Structures are given as structure tokens and as C-alpha cells.
Amino acid sequence: MSATTAEKARSLVAQMTQAEKCSLLSGASFWSTKAIPRLNLPSVMMCDGPHGLRKQEEGADHAGINDSIIATAFPTAPGIASSFDLKLAEEVGSLLGEECQAENVALILGPGANIKRSPLCGRNFEYYSEDPLLSGEMAAAHIRGVQSKGVGACLKHFAVNNQETRRMTVDAQVDERTLREIYLASFEHAVKGGRPWSVMGSYNKVNGVHSCENGWLLTDVLRKEWGFDGFAVTDWGACAVHPAGVAAGMDLAMPANGAWLDRELREAVETGRIPESAVDECAARMVDFVTKAVERRDASIQYDRAVHHHQARRIARETAVLLKNEDNVLPLHGDGVAFIGAFAEKPRYQGAGSSHINPSEVTSALDAVRSVDKVTYAQGYHAESDETCRTLLDEAVEVAKAAKTVVLFVGLPDRYESEGFDRTHLSLPANQDELIRSVAAVNPRTVVVLHNGAPIEMPWIGDVKAVLEMYLGGEAAGGAAVDLLYGAANPCGKLAETFPLKLEDTPCYYSFPGEHDIVRYSEGLFVGYRYYDTVRKDVLFPFGHGLSYTTFEYGEIQLDELDTGESPRINVSIDITNTGSVAGKEVVQLYVAPAVNADIGVVRPAHELKAFGKVALEPGETKTVRFELDSRAFAYWDTRSHGWAAPFNAYAIEVGASSRDIRRKVLTNVGGRKPLPPVSTEMTIRDAREIPGSEAVLQPIAQAFARMAPSDGGENIMEVFLRDMPLRAVRALMGDYAPEGMVEHMLSGLDALKSAAEE
Ligand code: BGC
């Protein structure tokens, strides 16, 4: 809320009765807010996203069961993230915003900024990445796009909702640093960069407290630290104790809950269990939202379905990732191509659950290829079954034998990945794996096109020449696949997540999805490539990987160190040249790698993505890609000072084509002071020594020890024992050797030195 709108909203709330105020904090129906006609406050509608508008006119549900109006199904989040193209993500948002205005929808539920902790999460097709910067920046761009059309976006699911198993009851137990650097960071980037009208609280608990009743998350972090000024809404049915939610800063419990919920809230205020001011604040935020929605309503915005379908195809082309292309088998040149696989005829282009869209038109690859080439076709497998159908397989093998090149369309069916449950393995259905093997055995030029929402294992990877990852590419995915296969478009996506060789390699293999109602994030910071690259584990395809029909050369890194001190600012630039014969786009990634031997006392991943850019180049063309790094690029979350810290250290700035394909690297020394440890009797001598000037204050300890255990002149073993001893143990161990009050005296001395150093 801006200061003026906040004032307006508060003055309206001041005119409301207690009952009216309370009524605003829960839904009127499955999808709408309550109206207060007496004060001319209307009801407005919220609908699902995130990759299309799911507006239900009747038969409301949050599981994608009942029908919704016709709308465009755009490519899903994994593909959007693979584009590494913020303008594209923003464009998708603005197209969604147009459809919302055309349908009089005030707020679209999405994007999802949850981190892909495990490839098994059933809802990964709604999330962007395993990396918080990429995920958060993509979400921010999506939000900006939606909101540019005067429609609100709702960032979800806040927070730490990384699995579907027991999603409504599970307690995600995450340490403070991991929360800040990984799981919250994605939301932080999205909130700061996108300024969403709304944030949705998740079903799960975070460290023992329901997200929707978590004052620390909703008020301290989201509003006070990150400056969120919109309204918070529960996930549908996530409200456990309504008054507790309101007291924590949760503004709206959805969906409609009946009169009892409002009554419960009124009673809580009347009996003083929660302050009236909490209700007033939530009500003001709801008024502000509704007022904004009414003001920005633009009935003149209509859209043309055919145009949006065309945009969906163009966008899908930007989201595909060419994973393998041996002997440049792609692009196809026509002549003797066979398409095999049920997904060629009926692609899987979206996920199941609340994001399920009802498109007017779906283009299959078989439809699209008609205008380009004359291909033969065999179905190969039944998509709805795992069992091999001998007749279909034999027919496919015969078609494959007769073809010069085979394109196999395979992937995950709906029953494999959906909102509501997680996968338990990373395999394709057995009949599809068998088809791939059988076809590749008779045709050496076999290309695989994948329609899936998350990584799969590819036991046949060595048998096929090429793999094109289309993800769940929206209603025009089949057309986009044909454009890419035949070279009308050049693949330019890169993976926003690692494809492991096998499930057992994933960092949270032992702890996903947890035991009973507890999931411990025991792998800590080491999520995705942060794990694989730190422990140097082989992967199937690394984070950031993606091929093109052209090649790119990386020039030297230029560093412009504007400031290397307390608040570093470094400009990085690098020339990229298209050295091939067709136009293409390269995603350039910048990772920061703290020097291995850094003595800062904290564990850090081998390297982390800190910036990215995408550049379009004609053959022979060179362009400069520029990045700006600030202190956050070098920072870790310091659990002693509970803040970001970027202490002076040597860092490698790496620029590359994937996390495993670093093309250029330079070293730089940047950073400021290391945060000082808290002064207390729990503090060790080693920590106390970090405080500048502490030697003199600590001197009496050494003297007391010398009296207690006189040195024989050899190596002072006492020194080693002393280092990790807390001050309270010094007192306990030394007895009469330590003068009375010695430790207390030290504490006040250290306190003074620390304050002086921090000034
Ligand atoms: C999902 C949300 C969705 C809501 C409304 C919930 O089950 O988790 O993402 O926005 O339903 O359909």
C-alpha cells in the first residue's frame, strides 16, 4: 500500500462495523472476496494460474476437476525458466494479464517460486528452478508482466512448500542459513523485483509453525524486511486457526468458509485474544486490494485467441532445451522422417491439478509437420498404460527401419506427475523405455522429443543421437517442436535444473519426502548443482546446459571494480561471438566461487549463479554481455549476526555456458569486515580473538593457565585446548587460578571492543 492509498483504506475501515471488518478476511465464494455494498466495496474475483487462466463459472474446485472457461495454455514454468529470458517471462505475464482483464478477473494465482529441492516433487512443473536467483528473477518478471495490465499476481506458495506428500500437514524443518540463502531467497527476489499485489501462504508448517499463522514469515520477513505491501492469502483450505492467522498478518482465508469463521474472529477480538488493530490492518489491506483492482479494471482489453495461440507457439520455441545433438543429426532436412509415439499425435503440454487450463486449440507435432514435411507415423505405445503393446511396438519398429531418421515423442503421462502427489522414481513408463530401445536398435538416427514436467532418467541416452526437451510446453508445444526440429527456429534454452544420472544421486535422496509429518532439509544449502558441483558428482545434464545449432565463443572477462570494499560493486562484461553459420541465442551464466581455502569459518558451495544474460547473434556477430554484481553476489547468511555478510575474501568470477562448462574465470578480492561473534559466556576463545584488540583483554587467561600448568618449554598443548573453550568453561576449569570476576571483566571489555569495531 502506498501512503495515500493506505490512508484511504484505513479511513474506509474506520467506517466499518466489527462484523464488516471481520467479514473481509475470508472469501465470499470459492473464488471471490466479500463485498460491503453499504460502503460501495465490491467483490472481486481471483483465479488460478500460473501458466494460463483457470476461471470456473460453475462447479468450483482447486484440483483441476471441473471445467473452466477457454483460455490459452502457455508453456509451464520449467520451460520459461529454461529460456533464462526475463523479457519472455514478463511477456507471458502480460498475455495472462490481458486474458484476466478480458474475463474480469482481478488477481491470478501464481507464479510459484518454490525451489525444486527434489526432481520428485509432483508440482515441479509449476516451479522454475533449483536456483533461487533464477527462480526469483523469473517470478518477478512474470509478476511485472501480469501487473502491467492492471491485474494482480499472487506469488505462491510461501514458504518451503517443496513436496506434495502430506503437503497440508508436513513440517519443513530447515536451518536458518539454508532458509535464507535458498528457500526464502527465491521469494525475496520475487517480492523485491516484482512487487506482487499478493502472496499466498503455503499449506505446510515451517519449523513447527503453520505458514499461514507464521508471524515471523508473514510480518517480520515478508513485510518488514522485504517491504511487501500487498495482501497475504492462505492457500485454499490452509487456514488452521483464523484468529492466529490474522494476528500473524494473514489477511484473507480462502475459499469461503461459512459464517463460523467470521464469528470465530469476532469472538477472538471481543475476548481480547487478538488485538482489534490486527483485524483493522488486515481489513485495510483487503480494501486497498479491492480498490486497486476496481481502479485498474480495463474492460477495453480483449484478446484474440488465435493471436495468443501463435504467441504460445513462439514462446514455446524459446523454452525448449536441446540436450544432445550428436553428429548434428538436428535440424532435420526432411525426406524419410518418421514420427513415432502417441505424444506426436496428442502432446502432453500441461500439468494436472489447480493449474489445469482448458485451451481452445492444441497443436500436435503431427498436425504441425504437415505443412513442412511428409512423415510416416506410428503410435508406438498407449499413453495411458505402462505395458508394452506388442502390435504397436512391432509396427513402430517396422516404420523405424524404413525411415532415414526417427523422431520419438515420449514423456511423462498425467498419472506420473501432478499436484497432490510426488513421484517415487524418475523413470519413463516401461513401454516407452522399451520403445526407445527397440527403435534405436534398428535406426541409428533416432531423435527423442520429451514432454515432461521434471527430469527423468535416460538409461538409453547412449543409444540415441539427439534429445530435445520440450517440457510441458503449452497448447502449441507440438508446433514449436516441429519449428525446432526442422530448424525454422534454433533451440536456445538451458536447463534451470540438474538432470541427475539416477534418483539415488539426488542430494535429498534420504530425506525426501520425510518421515510422517516431518521433513528435515538435511542437505542444507546443497540443493541441485550446489551439491553436484561441490562434491563433483557426474550428472546426466548439468544445470545451465543446452545446445544450439550454432556455436559461441567467449571472449575475455573484463572487470570494472567500482568498489571492492564493504559494499562491493563490480561490473563484469564479456564478448560473445556466434562462430557458426546460423543465427542463435546464447544464455551466458555468471557464477561466483569463493576461494577454496577461505578462512571465513563457513561452508560454501563450490560456486553459485549470481547473474545471467541472453544474447541474440547473427552468424559472425559479436556482442558484449554485461553484468552488475553487488555485495549480495558475494554474501552468505551469517547465523551469528542474523544478516547477510560478505567478508573480505578471494573470489573467482566464472563465466560459462553451464555450471559444468565454465569458459572464462578471473580472480578478485572483495568484501568488507567479517561480522563479529556475539559476546557471551558461551563464546570461545577462538571467537573472542576475532574481535580487534581482544589480545590484551584475553591476556589474563593465558596468565592463569601458566600458573595452573607451568610450561616445560615444549609445544604449548594448552593453547590448542584453550582455543575452543567457551569463557564459562575457563571459569569452571580454572577454579582459584582465575581471579574472581576475571570472566565478567573480560565480557565487558570484549563488549566495548566489539561496539567500537562496529561503529
Ligand atoms: C493450490 C494452489 C491453488 C489453489 C486454488 C491449491 O490447492 O495449492 O496453488 O492456487 O488450490 O486452486
mmCIF file of N, CA, C and O in Angstrom, residues 620-703:
data_model
loop_
_atom_site.group_PDB
_atom_site.id
_atom_site.type_symbol
_atom_site.label_atom_id
_atom_site.label_comp_id
_atom_site.label_asym_id
_atom_site.label_seq_id
_atom_site.Cartn_x
_atom_site.Cartn_y
_atom_site.Cartn_z
ATOM 1 N N GLY A 620 28.664 -14.823 -37.129
ATOM 2 C CA GLY A 620 29.820 -13.922 -37.172
ATOM 3 C C GLY A 620 29.694 -12.707 -36.272
ATOM 4 O O GLY A 620 30.673 -11.989 -36.043
ATOM 5 N N GLU A 621 28.529 -12.488 -35.728
ATOM 6 C CA GLU A 621 28.326 -11.274 -34.934
ATOM 7 C C GLU A 621 28.874 -11.424 -33.505
ATOM 8 O O GLU A 621 28.846 -12.505 -32.932
ATOM 9 N N THR A 622 29.354 -10.298 -32.954
ATOM 10 C CA THR A 622 29.832 -10.279 -31.562
ATOM 11 C C THR A 622 29.047 -9.231 -30.787
ATOM 12 O O THR A 622 28.818 -8.139 -31.298
ATOM 13 N N LYS A 623 28.645 -9.580 -29.585
ATOM 14 C CA LYS A 623 28.018 -8.574 -28.719
ATOM 15 C C LYS A 623 28.607 -8.709 -27.319
ATOM 16 O O LYS A 623 29.063 -9.779 -26.919
ATOM 17 N N THR A 624 28.534 -7.607 -26.580
ATOM 18 C CA THR A 624 29.043 -7.624 -25.212
ATOM 19 C C THR A 624 27.889 -7.867 -24.249
ATOM 20 O O THR A 624 26.858 -7.201 -24.331
ATOM 21 N N VAL A 625 28.085 -8.823 -23.363
ATOM 22 C CA VAL A 625 27.083 -9.091 -22.326
ATOM 23 C C VAL A 625 27.611 -8.483 -21.026
ATOM 24 O O VAL A 625 28.785 -8.666 -20.681
ATOM 25 N N ARG A 626 26.759 -7.734 -20.347
ATOM 26 C CA ARG A 626 27.205 -7.031 -19.137
ATOM 27 C C ARG A 626 26.432 -7.504 -17.903
ATOM 28 O O ARG A 626 25.230 -7.749 -17.978
ATOM 29 N N PHE A 627 27.152 -7.582 -16.804
ATOM 30 C CA PHE A 627 26.531 -7.964 -15.529
ATOM 31 C C PHE A 627 26.956 -6.971 -14.460
ATOM 32 O O PHE A 627 28.077 -6.469 -14.501
ATOM 33 N N GLU A 628 26.084 -6.773 -13.495
ATOM 34 C CA GLU A 628 26.454 -5.934 -12.350
ATOM 35 C C GLU A 628 26.377 -6.781 -11.098
ATOM 36 O O GLU A 628 25.353 -7.416 -10.839
ATOM 37 N N LEU A 629 27.458 -6.775 -10.345
ATOM 38 C CA LEU A 629 27.450 -7.548 -9.092
ATOM 39 C C LEU A 629 27.491 -6.588 -7.911
ATOM 40 O O LEU A 629 28.253 -5.618 -7.924
ATOM 41 N N ASP A 630 26.693 -6.871 -6.905
ATOM 42 C CA ASP A 630 26.782 -6.076 -5.679
ATOM 43 C C ASP A 630 27.126 -7.011 -4.528
ATOM 44 O O ASP A 630 27.443 -8.188 -4.751
ATOM 45 N N SER A 631 27.061 -6.493 -3.306
ATOM 46 C CA SER A 631 27.586 -7.288 -2.194
ATOM 47 C C SER A 631 26.826 -8.609 -2.030
ATOM 48 O O SER A 631 27.398 -9.604 -1.605
ATOM 49 N N ARG A 632 25.556 -8.633 -2.410
ATOM 50 C CA ARG A 632 24.790 -9.876 -2.258
ATOM 51 C C ARG A 632 25.394 -11.017 -3.086
ATOM 52 O O ARG A 632 25.267 -12.195 -2.713
ATOM 53 N N ALA A 633 26.059 -10.666 -4.171
ATOM 54 C CA ALA A 633 26.655 -11.698 -5.026
ATOM 55 C C ALA A 633 27.779 -12.440 -4.304
ATOM 56 O O ALA A 633 28.157 -13.542 -4.707
ATOM 57 N N PHE A 634 28.310 -11.826 -3.261
ATOM 58 C CA PHE A 634 29.429 -12.451 -2.542
ATOM 59 C C PHE A 634 29.017 -12.897 -1.136
ATOM 60 O O PHE A 634 29.823 -13.414 -0.392
ATOM 61 N N ALA A 635 27.767 -12.671 -0.800
ATOM 62 C CA ALA A 635 27.358 -12.803 0.597
ATOM 63 C C ALA A 635 26.846 -14.188 0.970
ATOM 64 O O ALA A 635 26.343 -14.931 0.134
ATOM 65 N N TYR A 636 26.965 -14.493 2.225
ATOM 66 C CA TYR A 636 26.275 -15.650 2.803
ATOM 67 C C TYR A 636 25.458 -15.126 3.978
ATOM 68 O O TYR A 636 25.649 -13.985 4.429
ATOM 69 N N TRP A 637 24.515 -15.930 4.457
ATOM 70 C CA TRP A 637 23.708 -15.517 5.600
ATOM 71 C C TRP A 637 24.449 -15.900 6.869
ATOM 72 O O TRP A 637 24.735 -17.078 7.096
ATOM 73 N N ASP A 638 24.786 -14.903 7.644
ATOM 74 C CA ASP A 638 25.574 -15.138 8.847
ATOM 75 C C ASP A 638 24.629 -15.421 10.017
ATOM 76 O O ASP A 638 23.821 -14.575 10.402
ATOM 77 N N THR A 639 24.747 -16.629 10.571
ATOM 78 C CA THR A 639 23.780 -17.036 11.607
ATOM 79 C C THR A 639 24.135 -16.456 12.970
ATOM 80 O O THR A 639 23.384 -16.638 13.927
ATOM 81 N N ARG A 640 25.279 -15.811 13.046
ATOM 82 C CA ARG A 640 25.594 -15.182 14.340
ATOM 83 C C ARG A 640 25.018 -13.777 14.416
ATOM 84 O O ARG A 640 24.498 -13.353 15.432
ATOM 85 N N SER A 641 25.118 -13.060 13.291
ATOM 86 C CA SER A 641 24.573 -11.692 13.308
ATOM 87 C C SER A 641 23.173 -11.648 12.711
ATOM 88 O O SER A 641 22.541 -10.602 12.672
ATOM 89 N N HIS A 642 22.702 -12.794 12.200
ATOM 90 C CA HIS A 642 21.384 -12.892 11.552
ATOM 91 C C HIS A 642 21.239 -11.861 10.436
ATOM 92 O O HIS A 642 20.269 -11.106 10.370
ATOM 93 N N GLY A 643 22.234 -11.832 9.596
ATOM 94 C CA GLY A 643 22.194 -10.892 8.464
ATOM 95 C C GLY A 643 23.127 -11.366 7.363
ATOM 96 O O GLY A 643 23.869 -12.353 7.525
ATOM 97 N N TRP A 644 23.074 -10.670 6.219
ATOM 98 C CA TRP A 644 23.958 -11.019 5.120
ATOM 99 C C TRP A 644 25.361 -10.526 5.420
ATOM 100 O O TRP A 644 25.527 -9.437 5.978
ATOM 101 N N ALA A 645 26.359 -11.325 5.040
ATOM 102 C CA ALA A 645 27.743 -10.916 5.281
ATOM 103 C C ALA A 645 28.572 -11.239 4.053
ATOM 104 O O ALA A 645 28.439 -12.321 3.478
ATOM 105 N N ALA A 646 29.404 -10.284 3.651
ATOM 106 C CA ALA A 646 30.317 -10.529 2.531
ATOM 107 C C ALA A 646 31.718 -10.118 2.982
ATOM 108 O O ALA A 646 32.233 -9.070 2.596
ATOM 109 N N PRO A 647 32.325 -10.949 3.841
ATOM 110 C CA PRO A 647 33.637 -10.580 4.355
ATOM 111 C C PRO A 647 34.709 -10.663 3.281
ATOM 112 O O PRO A 647 34.562 -11.406 2.304
ATOM 113 N N PHE A 648 35.761 -9.915 3.493
ATOM 114 C CA PHE A 648 36.844 -9.851 2.523
ATOM 115 C C PHE A 648 37.359 -11.255 2.219
ATOM 116 O O PHE A 648 37.616 -12.045 3.105
ATOM 117 N N ASN A 649 37.505 -11.526 0.926
ATOM 118 C CA ASN A 649 37.924 -12.867 0.531
ATOM 119 C C ASN A 649 38.320 -12.836 -0.944
ATOM 120 O O ASN A 649 38.012 -11.879 -1.652
ATOM 121 N N ALA A 650 38.978 -13.905 -1.368
ATOM 122 C CA ALA A 650 39.264 -14.046 -2.801
ATOM 123 C C ALA A 650 38.117 -14.829 -3.424
ATOM 124 O O ALA A 650 37.662 -15.829 -2.871
ATOM 125 N N TYR A 651 37.626 -14.322 -4.555
ATOM 126 C CA TYR A 651 36.520 -14.991 -5.251
ATOM 127 C C TYR A 651 36.890 -15.155 -6.721
ATOM 128 O O TYR A 651 37.496 -14.252 -7.305
ATOM 129 N N ALA A 652 36.488 -16.269 -7.301
ATOM 130 C CA ALA A 652 36.620 -16.407 -8.753
ATOM 131 C C ALA A 652 35.302 -15.983 -9.373
ATOM 132 O O ALA A 652 34.232 -16.391 -8.913
ATOM 133 N N ILE A 653 35.401 -15.139 -10.394
ATOM 134 C CA ILE A 653 34.215 -14.796 -11.182
ATOM 135 C C ILE A 653 34.279 -15.716 -12.393
ATOM 136 O O ILE A 653 35.230 -15.632 -13.194
ATOM 137 N N GLU A 654 33.313 -16.584 -12.513
ATOM 138 C CA GLU A 654 33.320 -17.564 -13.606
ATOM 139 C C GLU A 654 32.210 -17.232 -14.596
ATOM 140 O O GLU A 654 31.077 -16.983 -14.181
ATOM 141 N N VAL A 655 32.545 -17.260 -15.871
ATOM 142 C CA VAL A 655 31.502 -17.056 -16.874
ATOM 143 C C VAL A 655 31.477 -18.293 -17.764
ATOM 144 O O VAL A 655 32.523 -18.752 -18.229
ATOM 145 N N GLY A 656 30.278 -18.839 -17.952
ATOM 146 C CA GLY A 656 30.247 -20.077 -18.710
ATOM 147 C C GLY A 656 28.921 -20.366 -19.376
ATOM 148 O O GLY A 656 27.953 -19.607 -19.262
ATOM 149 N N ALA A 657 28.921 -21.499 -20.085
ATOM 150 C CA ALA A 657 27.750 -21.930 -20.849
ATOM 151 C C ALA A 657 26.905 -22.920 -20.061
ATOM 152 O O ALA A 657 25.810 -23.276 -20.478
ATOM 153 N N SER A 658 27.418 -23.402 -18.936
ATOM 154 C CA SER A 658 26.640 -24.201 -17.983
ATOM 155 C C SER A 658 27.446 -24.236 -16.697
ATOM 156 O O SER A 658 28.585 -23.758 -16.661
ATOM 157 N N SER A 659 26.864 -24.829 -15.646
ATOM 158 C CA SER A 659 27.607 -24.855 -14.379
ATOM 159 C C SER A 659 28.846 -25.749 -14.499
ATOM 160 O O SER A 659 29.765 -25.651 -13.697
ATOM 161 N N ARG A 660 28.840 -26.614 -15.507
ATOM 162 C CA ARG A 660 29.997 -27.501 -15.725
ATOM 163 C C ARG A 660 30.812 -27.102 -16.951
ATOM 164 O O ARG A 660 31.693 -27.840 -17.378
ATOM 165 N N ASP A 661 30.479 -26.001 -17.557
ATOM 166 C CA ASP A 661 31.206 -25.584 -18.767
ATOM 167 C C ASP A 661 31.589 -24.115 -18.592
ATOM 168 O O ASP A 661 31.064 -23.227 -19.251
ATOM 169 N N ILE A 662 32.517 -23.907 -17.655
ATOM 170 C CA ILE A 662 32.977 -22.549 -17.368
ATOM 171 C C ILE A 662 34.022 -22.187 -18.420
ATOM 172 O O ILE A 662 35.041 -22.862 -18.558
ATOM 173 N N ARG A 663 33.749 -21.137 -19.162
ATOM 174 C CA ARG A 663 34.654 -20.787 -20.272
ATOM 175 C C ARG A 663 35.751 -19.809 -19.849
ATOM 176 O O ARG A 663 36.850 -19.823 -20.395
ATOM 177 N N ARG A 664 35.440 -18.917 -18.929
ATOM 178 C CA ARG A 664 36.418 -17.911 -18.507
ATOM 179 C C ARG A 664 36.293 -17.688 -17.009
ATOM 180 O O ARG A 664 35.202 -17.803 -16.444
ATOM 181 N N LYS A 665 37.428 -17.288 -16.412
ATOM 182 C CA LYS A 665 37.456 -17.176 -14.956
ATOM 183 C C LYS A 665 38.469 -16.098 -14.572
ATOM 184 O O LYS A 665 39.572 -16.093 -15.130
ATOM 185 N N VAL A 666 38.131 -15.202 -13.679
ATOM 186 C CA VAL A 666 39.138 -14.268 -13.149
ATOM 187 C C VAL A 666 38.973 -14.194 -11.636
ATOM 188 O O VAL A 666 37.888 -14.425 -11.106
ATOM 189 N N LEU A 667 40.087 -13.854 -10.980
ATOM 190 C CA LEU A 667 40.041 -13.753 -9.521
ATOM 191 C C LEU A 667 39.905 -12.302 -9.098
ATOM 192 O O LEU A 667 40.440 -11.402 -9.749
ATOM 193 N N THR A 668 39.221 -12.096 -8.017
ATOM 194 C CA THR A 668 39.150 -10.743 -7.477
ATOM 195 C C THR A 668 39.073 -10.839 -5.959
ATOM 196 O O THR A 668 38.621 -11.843 -5.410
ATOM 197 N N ASN A 669 39.572 -9.798 -5.303
ATOM 198 C CA ASN A 669 39.485 -9.762 -3.838
ATOM 199 C C ASN A 669 38.486 -8.695 -3.459
ATOM 200 O O ASN A 669 38.690 -7.523 -3.760
ATOM 201 N N VAL A 670 37.419 -9.108 -2.838
ATOM 202 C CA VAL A 670 36.404 -8.127 -2.463
ATOM 203 C C VAL A 670 35.829 -8.456 -1.089
ATOM 204 O O VAL A 670 36.000 -9.551 -0.581
ATOM 205 N N GLY A 671 35.107 -7.489 -0.569
ATOM 206 C CA GLY A 671 34.374 -7.746 0.662
ATOM 207 C C GLY A 671 34.787 -6.808 1.775
ATOM 208 O O GLY A 671 35.755 -6.056 1.669
ATOM 209 N N GLY A 672 34.027 -6.873 2.839
ATOM 210 C CA GLY A 672 34.275 -5.979 3.960
ATOM 211 C C GLY A 672 34.639 -6.754 5.200
ATOM 212 O O GLY A 672 35.296 -7.795 5.125
ATOM 213 N N ARG A 673 34.170 -6.244 6.324
ATOM 214 C CA ARG A 673 34.523 -6.873 7.593
ATOM 215 C C ARG A 673 33.719 -8.138 7.810
ATOM 216 O O ARG A 673 32.586 -8.241 7.374
ATOM 217 N N LYS A 674 34.349 -9.053 8.499
ATOM 218 C CA LYS A 674 33.630 -10.256 8.872
ATOM 219 C C LYS A 674 32.745 -9.898 10.067
ATOM 220 O O LYS A 674 33.203 -9.202 10.972
ATOM 221 N N PRO A 675 31.492 -10.345 10.101
ATOM 222 C CA PRO A 675 30.659 -9.996 11.258
ATOM 223 C C PRO A 675 31.277 -10.563 12.534
ATOM 224 O O PRO A 675 31.788 -11.684 12.541
ATOM 225 N N LEU A 676 31.231 -9.789 13.592
ATOM 226 C CA LEU A 676 31.866 -10.231 14.836
ATOM 227 C C LEU A 676 30.907 -11.129 15.623
ATOM 228 O O LEU A 676 29.693 -10.970 15.554
ATOM 229 N N PRO A 677 31.484 -12.053 16.368
ATOM 230 C CA PRO A 677 30.626 -13.000 17.113
ATOM 231 C C PRO A 677 29.929 -12.313 18.284
ATOM 232 O O PRO A 677 30.422 -11.307 18.800
ATOM 233 N N PRO A 678 28.787 -12.861 18.723
ATOM 234 C CA PRO A 678 28.129 -12.284 19.896
ATOM 235 C C PRO A 678 28.977 -12.518 21.148
ATOM 236 O O PRO A 678 29.590 -13.582 21.290
ATOM 237 N N VAL A 679 29.011 -11.534 22.004
ATOM 238 C CA VAL A 679 29.815 -11.650 23.230
ATOM 239 C C VAL A 679 28.938 -12.260 24.326
ATOM 240 O O VAL A 679 27.876 -11.738 24.643
ATOM 241 N N SER A 680 29.398 -13.410 24.840
ATOM 242 C CA SER A 680 28.661 -14.039 25.950
ATOM 243 C C SER A 680 29.571 -15.070 26.587
ATOM 244 O O SER A 680 30.644 -15.365 26.058
ATOM 245 N N THR A 681 29.128 -15.647 27.681
ATOM 246 C CA THR A 681 29.955 -16.666 28.347
ATOM 247 C C THR A 681 30.066 -17.924 27.481
ATOM 248 O O THR A 681 30.937 -18.751 27.699
ATOM 249 N N GLU A 682 29.181 -18.053 26.459
ATOM 250 C CA GLU A 682 29.240 -19.207 25.549
ATOM 251 C C GLU A 682 30.310 -19.029 24.481
ATOM 252 O O GLU A 682 30.617 -19.941 23.730
ATOM 253 N N MET A 683 30.851 -17.827 24.382
ATOM 254 C CA MET A 683 31.786 -17.546 23.292
ATOM 255 C C MET A 683 33.127 -18.227 23.549
ATOM 256 O O MET A 683 33.611 -18.269 24.680
ATOM 257 N N THR A 684 33.707 -18.803 22.496
ATOM 258 C CA THR A 684 35.002 -19.467 22.668
ATOM 259 C C THR A 684 36.134 -18.442 22.582
ATOM 260 O O THR A 684 35.954 -17.348 22.067
ATOM 261 N N ILE A 685 37.299 -18.891 23.040
ATOM 262 C CA ILE A 685 38.470 -18.004 22.973
ATOM 263 C C ILE A 685 38.764 -17.684 21.502
ATOM 264 O O ILE A 685 39.093 -16.561 21.133
ATOM 265 N N ARG A 686 38.606 -18.717 20.646
ATOM 266 C CA ARG A 686 38.870 -18.524 19.213
ATOM 267 C C ARG A 686 37.974 -17.396 18.667
ATOM 268 O O ARG A 686 38.432 -16.509 17.954
ATOM 269 N N ASP A 687 36.701 -17.441 19.027
ATOM 270 C CA ASP A 687 35.777 -16.404 18.556
ATOM 271 C C ASP A 687 36.126 -15.048 19.147
ATOM 272 O O ASP A 687 36.091 -14.029 18.453
ATOM 273 N N ALA A 688 36.465 -15.061 20.441
ATOM 274 C CA ALA A 688 36.789 -13.788 21.097
ATOM 275 C C ALA A 688 37.973 -13.115 20.409
ATOM 276 O O ALA A 688 38.030 -11.886 20.290
ATOM 277 N N ARG A 689 38.902 -13.937 19.915
ATOM 278 C CA ARG A 689 40.099 -13.379 19.259
ATOM 279 C C ARG A 689 39.762 -12.647 17.957
ATOM 280 O O ARG A 689 40.588 -11.920 17.430
ATOM 281 N N GLU A 690 38.562 -12.931 17.399
ATOM 282 C CA GLU A 690 38.179 -12.226 16.161
ATOM 283 C C GLU A 690 37.902 -10.754 16.419
ATOM 284 O O GLU A 690 37.875 -9.946 15.489
ATOM 285 N N ILE A 691 37.652 -10.408 17.657
ATOM 286 C CA ILE A 691 37.336 -9.001 17.957
ATOM 287 C C ILE A 691 38.644 -8.202 17.997
ATOM 288 O O ILE A 691 39.549 -8.541 18.778
ATOM 289 N N PRO A 692 38.743 -7.189 17.157
ATOM 290 C CA PRO A 692 40.003 -6.444 17.106
ATOM 291 C C PRO A 692 40.366 -5.892 18.488
ATOM 292 O O PRO A 692 39.505 -5.351 19.186
ATOM 293 N N GLY A 693 41.640 -6.088 18.861
ATOM 294 C CA GLY A 693 42.117 -5.548 20.137
ATOM 295 C C GLY A 693 41.881 -6.479 21.313
ATOM 296 O O GLY A 693 42.161 -6.135 22.461
ATOM 297 N N SER A 694 41.367 -7.704 21.042
ATOM 298 C CA SER A 694 40.988 -8.587 22.156
ATOM 299 C C SER A 694 42.187 -9.225 22.876
ATOM 300 O O SER A 694 42.038 -9.715 23.994
ATOM 301 N N GLU A 695 43.387 -9.202 22.233
ATOM 302 C CA GLU A 695 44.545 -9.895 22.852
ATOM 303 C C GLU A 695 44.753 -9.441 24.292
ATOM 304 O O GLU A 695 44.917 -10.255 25.209
ATOM 305 N N ALA A 696 44.724 -8.105 24.467
ATOM 306 C CA ALA A 696 45.004 -7.575 25.804
ATOM 307 C C ALA A 696 43.937 -8.023 26.794
ATOM 308 O O ALA A 696 44.250 -8.440 27.917
ATOM 309 N N VAL A 697 42.691 -8.004 26.343
ATOM 310 C CA VAL A 697 41.593 -8.386 27.247
ATOM 311 C C VAL A 697 41.699 -9.849 27.647
ATOM 312 O O VAL A 697 41.400 -10.237 28.773
ATOM 313 N N LEU A 698 42.170 -10.677 26.699
ATOM 314 C CA LEU A 698 42.223 -12.127 26.960
ATOM 315 C C LEU A 698 43.492 -12.564 27.692
ATOM 316 O O LEU A 698 43.609 -13.713 28.117
ATOM 317 N N GLN A 699 44.424 -11.631 27.800
ATOM 318 C CA GLN A 699 45.726 -11.925 28.397
ATOM 319 C C GLN A 699 45.626 -12.674 29.745
ATOM 320 O O GLN A 699 46.322 -13.669 29.954
ATOM 321 N N PRO A 700 44.744 -12.258 30.659
ATOM 322 C CA PRO A 700 44.682 -12.939 31.969
ATOM 323 C C PRO A 700 44.406 -14.429 31.874
ATOM 324 O O PRO A 700 44.817 -15.177 32.767
ATOM 325 N N ILE A 701 43.783 -14.870 30.813
ATOM 326 C CA ILE A 701 43.503 -16.305 30.704
ATOM 327 C C ILE A 701 44.810 -17.062 30.549
ATOM 328 O O ILE A 701 45.083 -18.048 31.236
ATOM 329 N N ALA A 702 45.616 -16.568 29.623
ATOM 330 C CA ALA A 702 46.902 -17.219 29.387
ATOM 331 C C ALA A 702 47.722 -17.213 30.677
ATOM 332 O O ALA A 702 48.343 -18.216 31.057
ATOM 333 N N GLN A 703 47.677 -16.086 31.373
ATOM 334 C CA GLN A 703 48.465 -15.992 32.618
ATOM 335 C C GLN A 703 47.960 -16.998 33.647
ATOM 336 O O GLN A 703 48.746 -17.695 34.289
#
